[in-house]
PDB file of N, CA and C in Angstrom:
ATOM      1  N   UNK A   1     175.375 -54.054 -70.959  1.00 62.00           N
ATOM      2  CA  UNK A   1     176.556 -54.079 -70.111  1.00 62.00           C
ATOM      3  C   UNK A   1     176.251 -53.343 -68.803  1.00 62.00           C
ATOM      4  N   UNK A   2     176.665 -53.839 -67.521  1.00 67.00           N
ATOM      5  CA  UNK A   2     176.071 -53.285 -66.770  1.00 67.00           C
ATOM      6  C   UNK A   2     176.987 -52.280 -65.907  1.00 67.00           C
ATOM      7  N   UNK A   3     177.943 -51.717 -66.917  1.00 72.00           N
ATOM      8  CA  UNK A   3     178.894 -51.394 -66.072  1.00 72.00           C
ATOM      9  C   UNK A   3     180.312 -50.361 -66.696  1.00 72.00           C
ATOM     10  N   UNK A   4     180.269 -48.964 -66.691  1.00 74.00           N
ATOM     11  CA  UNK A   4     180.651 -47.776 -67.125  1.00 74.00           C
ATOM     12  C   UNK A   4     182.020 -48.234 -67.603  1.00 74.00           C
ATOM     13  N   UNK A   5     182.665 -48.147 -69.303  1.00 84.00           N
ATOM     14  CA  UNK A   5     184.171 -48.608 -69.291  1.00 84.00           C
ATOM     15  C   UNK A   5     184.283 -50.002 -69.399  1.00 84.00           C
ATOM     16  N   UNK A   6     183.182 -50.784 -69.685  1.00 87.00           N
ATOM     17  CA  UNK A   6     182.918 -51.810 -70.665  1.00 87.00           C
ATOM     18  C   UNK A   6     182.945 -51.975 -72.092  1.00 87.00           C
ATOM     19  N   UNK A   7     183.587 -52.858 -72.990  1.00 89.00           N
ATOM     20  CA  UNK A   7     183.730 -52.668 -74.340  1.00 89.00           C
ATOM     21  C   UNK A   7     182.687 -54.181 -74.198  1.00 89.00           C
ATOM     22  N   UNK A   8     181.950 -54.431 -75.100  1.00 89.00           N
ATOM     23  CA  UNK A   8     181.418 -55.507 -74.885  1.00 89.00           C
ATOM     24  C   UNK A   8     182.072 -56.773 -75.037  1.00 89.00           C
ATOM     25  N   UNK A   9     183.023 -57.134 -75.763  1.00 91.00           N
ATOM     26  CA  UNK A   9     184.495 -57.827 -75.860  1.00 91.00           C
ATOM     27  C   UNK A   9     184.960 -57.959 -74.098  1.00 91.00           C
ATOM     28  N   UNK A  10     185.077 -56.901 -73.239  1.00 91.00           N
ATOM     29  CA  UNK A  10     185.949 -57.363 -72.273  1.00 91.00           C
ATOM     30  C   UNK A  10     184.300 -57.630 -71.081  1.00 91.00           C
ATOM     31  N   UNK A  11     183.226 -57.050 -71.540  1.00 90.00           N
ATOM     32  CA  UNK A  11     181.699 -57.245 -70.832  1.00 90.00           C
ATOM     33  C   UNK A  11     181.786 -58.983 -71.008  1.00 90.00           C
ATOM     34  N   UNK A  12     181.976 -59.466 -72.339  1.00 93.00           N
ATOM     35  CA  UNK A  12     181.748 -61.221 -72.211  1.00 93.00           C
ATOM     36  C   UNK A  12     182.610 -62.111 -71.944  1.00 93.00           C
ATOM     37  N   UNK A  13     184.298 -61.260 -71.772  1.00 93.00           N
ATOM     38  CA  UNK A  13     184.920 -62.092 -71.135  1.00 93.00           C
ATOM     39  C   UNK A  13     184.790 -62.415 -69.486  1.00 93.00           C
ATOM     40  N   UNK A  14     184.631 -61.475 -69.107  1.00 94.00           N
ATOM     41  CA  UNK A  14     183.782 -61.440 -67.298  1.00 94.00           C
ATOM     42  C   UNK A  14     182.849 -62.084 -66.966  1.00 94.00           C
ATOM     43  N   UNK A  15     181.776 -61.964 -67.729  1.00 94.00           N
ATOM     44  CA  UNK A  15     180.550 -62.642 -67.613  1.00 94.00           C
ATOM     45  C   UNK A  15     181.160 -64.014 -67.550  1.00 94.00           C
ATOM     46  N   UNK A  16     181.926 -64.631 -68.846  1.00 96.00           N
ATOM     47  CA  UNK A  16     182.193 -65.877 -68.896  1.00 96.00           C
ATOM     48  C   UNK A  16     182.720 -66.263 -67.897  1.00 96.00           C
ATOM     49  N   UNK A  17     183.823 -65.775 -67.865  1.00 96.00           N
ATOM     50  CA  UNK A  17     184.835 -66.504 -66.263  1.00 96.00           C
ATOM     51  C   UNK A  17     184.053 -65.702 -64.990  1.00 96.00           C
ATOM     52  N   UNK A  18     183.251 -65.133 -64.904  1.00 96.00           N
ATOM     53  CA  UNK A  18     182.322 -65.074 -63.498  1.00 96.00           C
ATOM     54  C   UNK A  18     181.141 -66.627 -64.007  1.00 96.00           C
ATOM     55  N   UNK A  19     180.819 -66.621 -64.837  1.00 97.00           N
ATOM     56  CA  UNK A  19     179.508 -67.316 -64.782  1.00 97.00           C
ATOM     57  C   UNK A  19     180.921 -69.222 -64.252  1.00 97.00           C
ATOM     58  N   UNK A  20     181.940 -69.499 -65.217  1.00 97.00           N
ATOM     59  CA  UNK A  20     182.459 -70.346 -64.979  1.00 97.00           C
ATOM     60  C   UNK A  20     183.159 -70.629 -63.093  1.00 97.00           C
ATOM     61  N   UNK A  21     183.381 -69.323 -62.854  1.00 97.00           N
ATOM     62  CA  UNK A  21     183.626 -69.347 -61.414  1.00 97.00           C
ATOM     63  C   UNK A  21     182.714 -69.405 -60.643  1.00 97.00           C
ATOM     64  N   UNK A  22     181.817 -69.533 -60.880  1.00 97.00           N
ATOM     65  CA  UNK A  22     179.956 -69.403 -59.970  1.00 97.00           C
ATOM     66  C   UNK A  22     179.729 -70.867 -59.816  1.00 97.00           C
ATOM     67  N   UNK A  23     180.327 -71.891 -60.610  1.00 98.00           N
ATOM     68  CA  UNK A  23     179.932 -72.792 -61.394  1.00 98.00           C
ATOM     69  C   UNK A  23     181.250 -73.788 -60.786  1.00 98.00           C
ATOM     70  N   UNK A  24     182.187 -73.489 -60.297  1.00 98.00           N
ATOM     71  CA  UNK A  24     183.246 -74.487 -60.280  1.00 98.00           C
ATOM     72  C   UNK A  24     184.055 -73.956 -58.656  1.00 98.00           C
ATOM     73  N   UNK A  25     183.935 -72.725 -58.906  1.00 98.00           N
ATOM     74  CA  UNK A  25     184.535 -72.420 -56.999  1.00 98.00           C
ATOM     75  C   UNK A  25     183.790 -71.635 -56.303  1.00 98.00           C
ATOM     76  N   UNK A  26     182.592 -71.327 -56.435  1.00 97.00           N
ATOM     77  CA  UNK A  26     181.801 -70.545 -55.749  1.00 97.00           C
ATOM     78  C   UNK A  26     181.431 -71.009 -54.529  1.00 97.00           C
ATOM     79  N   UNK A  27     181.243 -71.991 -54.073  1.00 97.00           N
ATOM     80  CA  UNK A  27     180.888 -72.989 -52.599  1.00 97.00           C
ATOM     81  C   UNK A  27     182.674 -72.976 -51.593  1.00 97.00           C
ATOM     82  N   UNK A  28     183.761 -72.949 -52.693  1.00 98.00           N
ATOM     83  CA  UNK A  28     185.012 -72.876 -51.933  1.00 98.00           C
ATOM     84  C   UNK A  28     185.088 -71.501 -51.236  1.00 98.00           C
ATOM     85  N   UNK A  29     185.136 -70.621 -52.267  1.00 98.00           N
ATOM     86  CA  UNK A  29     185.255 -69.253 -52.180  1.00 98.00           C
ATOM     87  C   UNK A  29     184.357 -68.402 -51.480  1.00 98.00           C
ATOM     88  N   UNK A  30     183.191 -69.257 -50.897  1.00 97.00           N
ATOM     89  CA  UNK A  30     182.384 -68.548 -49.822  1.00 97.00           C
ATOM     90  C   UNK A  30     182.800 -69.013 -48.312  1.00 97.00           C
ATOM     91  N   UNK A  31     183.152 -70.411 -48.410  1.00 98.00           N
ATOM     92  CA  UNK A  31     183.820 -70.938 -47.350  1.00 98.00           C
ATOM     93  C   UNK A  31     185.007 -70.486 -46.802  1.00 98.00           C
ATOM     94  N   UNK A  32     185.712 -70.088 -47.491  1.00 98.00           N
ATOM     95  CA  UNK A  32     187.007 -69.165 -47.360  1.00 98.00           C
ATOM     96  C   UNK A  32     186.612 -68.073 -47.236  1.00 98.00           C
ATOM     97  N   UNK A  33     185.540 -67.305 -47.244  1.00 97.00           N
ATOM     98  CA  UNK A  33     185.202 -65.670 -46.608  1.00 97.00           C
ATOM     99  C   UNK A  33     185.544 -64.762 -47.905  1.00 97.00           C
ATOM    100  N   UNK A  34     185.277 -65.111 -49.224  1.00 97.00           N
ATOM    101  CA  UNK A  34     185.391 -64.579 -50.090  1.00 97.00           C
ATOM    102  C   UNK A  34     183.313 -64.034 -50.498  1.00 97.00           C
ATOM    103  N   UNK A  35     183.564 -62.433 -50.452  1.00 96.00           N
ATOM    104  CA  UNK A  35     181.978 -61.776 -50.157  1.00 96.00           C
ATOM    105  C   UNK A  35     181.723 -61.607 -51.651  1.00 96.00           C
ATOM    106  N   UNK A  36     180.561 -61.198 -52.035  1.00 95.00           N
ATOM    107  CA  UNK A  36     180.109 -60.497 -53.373  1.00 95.00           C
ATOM    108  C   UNK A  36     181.224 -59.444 -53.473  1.00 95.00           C
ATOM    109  N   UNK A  37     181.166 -58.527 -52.889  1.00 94.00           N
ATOM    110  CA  UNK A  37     182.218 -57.241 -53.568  1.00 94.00           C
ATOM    111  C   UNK A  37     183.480 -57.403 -53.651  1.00 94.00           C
ATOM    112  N   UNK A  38     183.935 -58.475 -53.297  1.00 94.00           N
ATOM    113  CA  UNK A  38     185.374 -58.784 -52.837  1.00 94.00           C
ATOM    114  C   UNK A  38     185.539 -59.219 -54.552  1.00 94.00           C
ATOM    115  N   UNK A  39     184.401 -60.055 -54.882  1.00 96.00           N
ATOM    116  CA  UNK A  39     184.693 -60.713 -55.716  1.00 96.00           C
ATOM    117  C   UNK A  39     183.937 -59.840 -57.241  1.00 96.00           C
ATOM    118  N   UNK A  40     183.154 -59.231 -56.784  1.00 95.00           N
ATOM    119  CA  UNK A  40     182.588 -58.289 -58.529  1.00 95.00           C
ATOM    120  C   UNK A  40     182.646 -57.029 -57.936  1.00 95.00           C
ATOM    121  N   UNK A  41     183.021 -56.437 -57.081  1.00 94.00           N
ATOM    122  CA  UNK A  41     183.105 -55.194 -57.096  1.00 94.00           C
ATOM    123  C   UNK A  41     183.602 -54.092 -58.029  1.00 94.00           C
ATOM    124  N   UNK A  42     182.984 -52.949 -58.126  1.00 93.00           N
ATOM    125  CA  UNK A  42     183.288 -51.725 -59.108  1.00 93.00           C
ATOM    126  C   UNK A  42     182.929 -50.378 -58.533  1.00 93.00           C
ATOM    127  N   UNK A  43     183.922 -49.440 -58.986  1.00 92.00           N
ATOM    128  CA  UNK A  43     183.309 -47.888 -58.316  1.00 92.00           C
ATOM    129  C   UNK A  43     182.070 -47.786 -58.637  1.00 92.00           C
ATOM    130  N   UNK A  44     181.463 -47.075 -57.485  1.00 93.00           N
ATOM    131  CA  UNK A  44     179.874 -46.928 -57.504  1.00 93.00           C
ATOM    132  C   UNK A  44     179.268 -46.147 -59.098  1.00 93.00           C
ATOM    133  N   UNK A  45     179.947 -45.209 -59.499  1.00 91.00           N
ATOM    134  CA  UNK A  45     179.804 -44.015 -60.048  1.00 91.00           C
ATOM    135  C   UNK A  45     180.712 -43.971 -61.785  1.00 91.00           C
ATOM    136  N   UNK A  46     181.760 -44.835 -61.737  1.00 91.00           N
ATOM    137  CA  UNK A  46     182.690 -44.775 -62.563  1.00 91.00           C
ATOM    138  C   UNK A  46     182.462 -46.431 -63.296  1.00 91.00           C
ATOM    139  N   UNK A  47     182.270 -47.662 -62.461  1.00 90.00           N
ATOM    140  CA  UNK A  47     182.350 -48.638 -62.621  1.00 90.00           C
ATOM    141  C   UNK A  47     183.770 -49.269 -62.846  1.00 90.00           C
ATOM    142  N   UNK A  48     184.236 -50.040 -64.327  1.00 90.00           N
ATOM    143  CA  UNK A  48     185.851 -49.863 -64.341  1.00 90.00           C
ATOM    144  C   UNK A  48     186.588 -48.681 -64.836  1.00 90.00           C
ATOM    145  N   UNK A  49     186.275 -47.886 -64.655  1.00 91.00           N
ATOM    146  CA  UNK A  49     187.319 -46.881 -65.618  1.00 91.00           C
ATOM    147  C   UNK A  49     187.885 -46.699 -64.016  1.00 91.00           C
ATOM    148  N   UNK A  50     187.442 -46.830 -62.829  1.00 91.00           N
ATOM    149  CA  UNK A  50     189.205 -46.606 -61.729  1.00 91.00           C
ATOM    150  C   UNK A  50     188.963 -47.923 -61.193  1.00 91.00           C
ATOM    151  N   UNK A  51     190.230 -48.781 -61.616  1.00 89.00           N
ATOM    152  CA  UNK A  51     190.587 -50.113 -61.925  1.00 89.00           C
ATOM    153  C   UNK A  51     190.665 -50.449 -60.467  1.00 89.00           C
ATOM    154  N   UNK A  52     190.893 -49.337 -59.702  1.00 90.00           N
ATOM    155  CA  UNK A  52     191.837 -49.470 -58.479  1.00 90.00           C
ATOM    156  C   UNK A  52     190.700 -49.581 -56.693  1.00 90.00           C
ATOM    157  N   UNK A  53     189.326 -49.679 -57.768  1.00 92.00           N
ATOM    158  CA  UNK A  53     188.064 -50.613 -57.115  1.00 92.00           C
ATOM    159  C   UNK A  53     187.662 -51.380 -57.677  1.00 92.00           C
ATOM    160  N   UNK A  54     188.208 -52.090 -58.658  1.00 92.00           N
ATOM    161  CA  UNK A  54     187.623 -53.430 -58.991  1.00 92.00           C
ATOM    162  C   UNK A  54     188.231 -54.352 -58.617  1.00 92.00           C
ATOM    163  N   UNK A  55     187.202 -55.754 -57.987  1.00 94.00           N
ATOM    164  CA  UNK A  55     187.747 -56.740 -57.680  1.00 94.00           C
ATOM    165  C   UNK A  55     188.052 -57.545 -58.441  1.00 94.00           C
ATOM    166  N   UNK A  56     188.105 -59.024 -58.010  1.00 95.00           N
ATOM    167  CA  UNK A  56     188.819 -59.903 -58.531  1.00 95.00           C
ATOM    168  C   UNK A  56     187.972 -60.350 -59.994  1.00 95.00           C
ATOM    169  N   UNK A  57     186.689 -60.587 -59.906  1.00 95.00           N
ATOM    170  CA  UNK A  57     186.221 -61.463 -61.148  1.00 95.00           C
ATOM    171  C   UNK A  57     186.280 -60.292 -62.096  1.00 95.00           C
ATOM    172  N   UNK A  58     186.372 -58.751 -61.497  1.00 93.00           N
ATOM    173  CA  UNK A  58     186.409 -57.487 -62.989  1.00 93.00           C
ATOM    174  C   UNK A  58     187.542 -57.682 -63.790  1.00 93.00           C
ATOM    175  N   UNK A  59     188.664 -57.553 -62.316  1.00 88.00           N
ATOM    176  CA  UNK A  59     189.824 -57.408 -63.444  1.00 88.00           C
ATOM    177  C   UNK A  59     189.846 -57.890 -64.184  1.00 88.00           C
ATOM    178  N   UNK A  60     190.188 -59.414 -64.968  1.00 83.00           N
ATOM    179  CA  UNK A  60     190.536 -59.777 -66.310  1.00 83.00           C
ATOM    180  C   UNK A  60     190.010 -60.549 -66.824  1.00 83.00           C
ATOM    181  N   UNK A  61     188.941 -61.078 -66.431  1.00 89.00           N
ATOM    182  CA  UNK A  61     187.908 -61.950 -67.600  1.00 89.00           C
ATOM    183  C   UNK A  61     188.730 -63.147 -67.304  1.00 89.00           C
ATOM    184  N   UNK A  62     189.719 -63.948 -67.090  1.00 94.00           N
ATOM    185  CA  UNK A  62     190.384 -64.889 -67.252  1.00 94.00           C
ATOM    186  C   UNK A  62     189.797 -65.632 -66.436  1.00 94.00           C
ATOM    187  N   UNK A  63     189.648 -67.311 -66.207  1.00 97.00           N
ATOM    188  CA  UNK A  63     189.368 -68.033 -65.594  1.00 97.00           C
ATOM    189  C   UNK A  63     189.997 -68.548 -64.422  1.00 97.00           C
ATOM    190  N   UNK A  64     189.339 -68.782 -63.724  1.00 97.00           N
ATOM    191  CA  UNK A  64     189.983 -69.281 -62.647  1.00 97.00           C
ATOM    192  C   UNK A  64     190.405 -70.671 -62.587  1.00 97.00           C
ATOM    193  N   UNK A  65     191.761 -70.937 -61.864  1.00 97.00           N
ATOM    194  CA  UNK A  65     191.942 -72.416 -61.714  1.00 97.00           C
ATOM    195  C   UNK A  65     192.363 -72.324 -60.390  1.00 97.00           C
ATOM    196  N   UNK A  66     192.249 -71.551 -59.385  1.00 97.00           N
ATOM    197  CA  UNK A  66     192.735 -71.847 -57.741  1.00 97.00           C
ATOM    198  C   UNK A  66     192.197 -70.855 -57.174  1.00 97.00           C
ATOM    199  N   UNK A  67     191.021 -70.737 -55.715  1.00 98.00           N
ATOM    200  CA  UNK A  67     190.809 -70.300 -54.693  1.00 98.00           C
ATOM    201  C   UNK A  67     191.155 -70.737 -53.414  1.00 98.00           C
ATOM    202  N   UNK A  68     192.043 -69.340 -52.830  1.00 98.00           N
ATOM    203  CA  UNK A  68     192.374 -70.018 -51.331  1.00 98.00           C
ATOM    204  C   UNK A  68     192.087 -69.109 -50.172  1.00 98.00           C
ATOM    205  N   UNK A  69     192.369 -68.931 -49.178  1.00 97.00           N
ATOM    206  CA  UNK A  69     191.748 -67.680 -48.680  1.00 97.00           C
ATOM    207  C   UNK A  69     192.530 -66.430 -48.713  1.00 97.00           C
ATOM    208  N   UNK A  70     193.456 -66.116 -48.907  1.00 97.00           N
ATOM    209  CA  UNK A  70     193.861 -64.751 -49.625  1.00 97.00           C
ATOM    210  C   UNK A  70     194.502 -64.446 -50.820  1.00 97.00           C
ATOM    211  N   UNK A  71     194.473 -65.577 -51.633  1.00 97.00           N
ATOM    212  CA  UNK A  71     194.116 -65.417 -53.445  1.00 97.00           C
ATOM    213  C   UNK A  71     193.385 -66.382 -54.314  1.00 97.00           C
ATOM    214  N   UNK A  72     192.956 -65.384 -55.419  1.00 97.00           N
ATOM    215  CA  UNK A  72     192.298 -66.238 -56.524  1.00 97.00           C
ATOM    216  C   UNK A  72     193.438 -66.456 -57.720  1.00 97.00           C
ATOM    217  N   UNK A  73     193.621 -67.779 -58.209  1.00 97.00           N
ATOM    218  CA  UNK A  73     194.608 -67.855 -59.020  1.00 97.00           C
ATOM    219  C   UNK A  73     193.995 -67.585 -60.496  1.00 97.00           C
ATOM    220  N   UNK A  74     194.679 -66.731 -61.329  1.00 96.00           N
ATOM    221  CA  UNK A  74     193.993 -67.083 -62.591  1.00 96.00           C
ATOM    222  C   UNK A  74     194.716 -67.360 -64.098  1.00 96.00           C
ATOM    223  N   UNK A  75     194.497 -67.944 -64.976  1.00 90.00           N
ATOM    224  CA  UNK A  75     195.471 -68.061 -65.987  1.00 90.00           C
ATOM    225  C   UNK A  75     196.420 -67.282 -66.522  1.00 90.00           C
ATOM    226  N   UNK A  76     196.326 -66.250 -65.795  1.00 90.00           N
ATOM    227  CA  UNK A  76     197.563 -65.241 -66.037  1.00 90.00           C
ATOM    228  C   UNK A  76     198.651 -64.340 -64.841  1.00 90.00           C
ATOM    229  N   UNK A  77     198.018 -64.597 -64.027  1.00 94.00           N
ATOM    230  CA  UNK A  77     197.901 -63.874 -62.274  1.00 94.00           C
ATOM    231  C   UNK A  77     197.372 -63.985 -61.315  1.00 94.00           C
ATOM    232  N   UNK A  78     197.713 -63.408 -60.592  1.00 95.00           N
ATOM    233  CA  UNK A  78     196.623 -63.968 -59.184  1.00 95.00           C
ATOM    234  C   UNK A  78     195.978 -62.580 -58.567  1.00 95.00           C
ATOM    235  N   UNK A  79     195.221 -62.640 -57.586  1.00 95.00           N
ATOM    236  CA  UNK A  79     194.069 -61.152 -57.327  1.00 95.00           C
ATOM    237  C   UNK A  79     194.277 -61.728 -55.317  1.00 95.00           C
ATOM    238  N   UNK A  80     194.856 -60.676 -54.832  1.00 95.00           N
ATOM    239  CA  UNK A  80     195.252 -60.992 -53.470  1.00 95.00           C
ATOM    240  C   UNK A  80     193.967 -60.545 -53.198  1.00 95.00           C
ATOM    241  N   UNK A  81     193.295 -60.862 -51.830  1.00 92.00           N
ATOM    242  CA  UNK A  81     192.324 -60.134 -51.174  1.00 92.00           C
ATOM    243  C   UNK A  81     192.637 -58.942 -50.513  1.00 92.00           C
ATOM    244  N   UNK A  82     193.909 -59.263 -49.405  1.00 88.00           N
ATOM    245  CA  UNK A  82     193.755 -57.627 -48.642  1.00 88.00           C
ATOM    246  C   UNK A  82     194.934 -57.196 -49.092  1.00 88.00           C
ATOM    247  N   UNK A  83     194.719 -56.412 -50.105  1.00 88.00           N
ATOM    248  CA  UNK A  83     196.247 -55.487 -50.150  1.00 88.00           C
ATOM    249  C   UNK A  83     196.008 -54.082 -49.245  1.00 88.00           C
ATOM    250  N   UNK A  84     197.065 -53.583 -48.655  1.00 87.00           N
ATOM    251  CA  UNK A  84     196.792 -52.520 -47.927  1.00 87.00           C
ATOM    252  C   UNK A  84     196.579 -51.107 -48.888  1.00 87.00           C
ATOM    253  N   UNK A  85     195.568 -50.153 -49.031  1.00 84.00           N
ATOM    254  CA  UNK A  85     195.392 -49.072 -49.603  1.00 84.00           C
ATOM    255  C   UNK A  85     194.235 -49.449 -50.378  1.00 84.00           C
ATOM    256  N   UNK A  86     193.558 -50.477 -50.858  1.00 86.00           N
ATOM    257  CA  UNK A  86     193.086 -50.675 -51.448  1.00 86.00           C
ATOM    258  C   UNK A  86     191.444 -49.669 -51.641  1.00 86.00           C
ATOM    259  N   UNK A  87     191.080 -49.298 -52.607  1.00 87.00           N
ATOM    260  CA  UNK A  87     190.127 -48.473 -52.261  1.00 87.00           C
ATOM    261  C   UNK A  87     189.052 -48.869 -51.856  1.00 87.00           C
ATOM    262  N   UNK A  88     188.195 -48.645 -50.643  1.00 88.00           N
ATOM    263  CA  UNK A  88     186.521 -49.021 -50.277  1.00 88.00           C
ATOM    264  C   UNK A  88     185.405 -48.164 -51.172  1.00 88.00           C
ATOM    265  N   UNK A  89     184.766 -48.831 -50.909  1.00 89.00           N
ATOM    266  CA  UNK A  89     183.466 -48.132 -51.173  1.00 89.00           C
ATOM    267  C   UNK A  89     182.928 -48.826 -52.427  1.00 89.00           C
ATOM    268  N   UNK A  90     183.575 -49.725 -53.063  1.00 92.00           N
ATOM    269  CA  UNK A  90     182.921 -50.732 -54.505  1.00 92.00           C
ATOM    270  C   UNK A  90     181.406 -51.181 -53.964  1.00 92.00           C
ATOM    271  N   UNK A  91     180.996 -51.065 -55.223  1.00 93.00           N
ATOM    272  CA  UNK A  91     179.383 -51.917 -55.097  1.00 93.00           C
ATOM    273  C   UNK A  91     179.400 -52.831 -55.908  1.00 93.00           C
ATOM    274  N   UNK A  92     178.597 -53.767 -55.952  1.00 93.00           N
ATOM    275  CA  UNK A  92     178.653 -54.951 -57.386  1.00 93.00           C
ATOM    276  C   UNK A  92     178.427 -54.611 -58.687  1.00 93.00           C
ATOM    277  N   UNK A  93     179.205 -55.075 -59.527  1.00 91.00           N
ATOM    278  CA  UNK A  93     179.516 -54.231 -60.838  1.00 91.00           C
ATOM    279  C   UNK A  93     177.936 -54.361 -61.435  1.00 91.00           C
ATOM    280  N   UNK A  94     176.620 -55.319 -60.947  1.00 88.00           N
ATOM    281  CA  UNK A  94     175.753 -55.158 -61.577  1.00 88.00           C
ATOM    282  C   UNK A  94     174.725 -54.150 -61.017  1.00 88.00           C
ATOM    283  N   UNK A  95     175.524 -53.007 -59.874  1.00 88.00           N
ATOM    284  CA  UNK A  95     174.656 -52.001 -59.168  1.00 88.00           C
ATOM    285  C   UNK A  95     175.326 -50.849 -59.186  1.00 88.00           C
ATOM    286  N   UNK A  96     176.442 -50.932 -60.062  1.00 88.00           N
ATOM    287  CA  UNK A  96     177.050 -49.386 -60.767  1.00 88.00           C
ATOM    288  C   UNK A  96     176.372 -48.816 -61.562  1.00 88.00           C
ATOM    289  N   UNK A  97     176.214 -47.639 -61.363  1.00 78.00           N
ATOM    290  CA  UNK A  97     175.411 -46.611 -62.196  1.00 78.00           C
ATOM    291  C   UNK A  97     175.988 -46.562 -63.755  1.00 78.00           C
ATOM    292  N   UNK A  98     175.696 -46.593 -64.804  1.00 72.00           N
ATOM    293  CA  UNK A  98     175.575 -46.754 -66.033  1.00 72.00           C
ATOM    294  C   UNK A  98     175.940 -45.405 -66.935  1.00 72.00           C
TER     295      UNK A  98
END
């Protein structure tokens, strides 16, 4: 798991709906200005345990069925891009320290 505050249960639901979103909107979602961290980001240091730097493919493992340019829709919710406060400084959840 590459990533602090992983249960491996919620490690293969991510993987899955990242590997399925790589795979079905990844060419949309770059076209629309959607970056790596926007989209797997995690605290550098913590990874998910502060929720409140993870992006869109961390939060919930769920799949995607809609990218537009300021949300990803997903079977349960949607993941806005710019909310105001949001915390900086995420790295990609596969370059969080362990």
């Amino acid at each position: 798991m590459p990533s602090s505050g992983l249960t491996p249960a919620s490690w293969q639901a991510i993987h899955t709906a990242s590997l399925d979103f790589l795979n079905k909107h990844a060419d949309e979602a770059g076209r629309l200005g959607w970056t790596t961290l926007r989209l797997f980001g995690v605290h550098p240091d913590l990874g998910v345990i502060r929720s409140d730097f993870c992006r869109a493919m961390v939060l919930s493992g769920d799949l995607v069925s809609e990218v537009q340019a300021d949300f990803i829709r997903f079977e349960r919710t949607r993941y806005f891009r710019d909310v105001p406060g949001r915390s900086k400084g995420a790295v990609p959840i596969w370059a969080a320290r362990r």
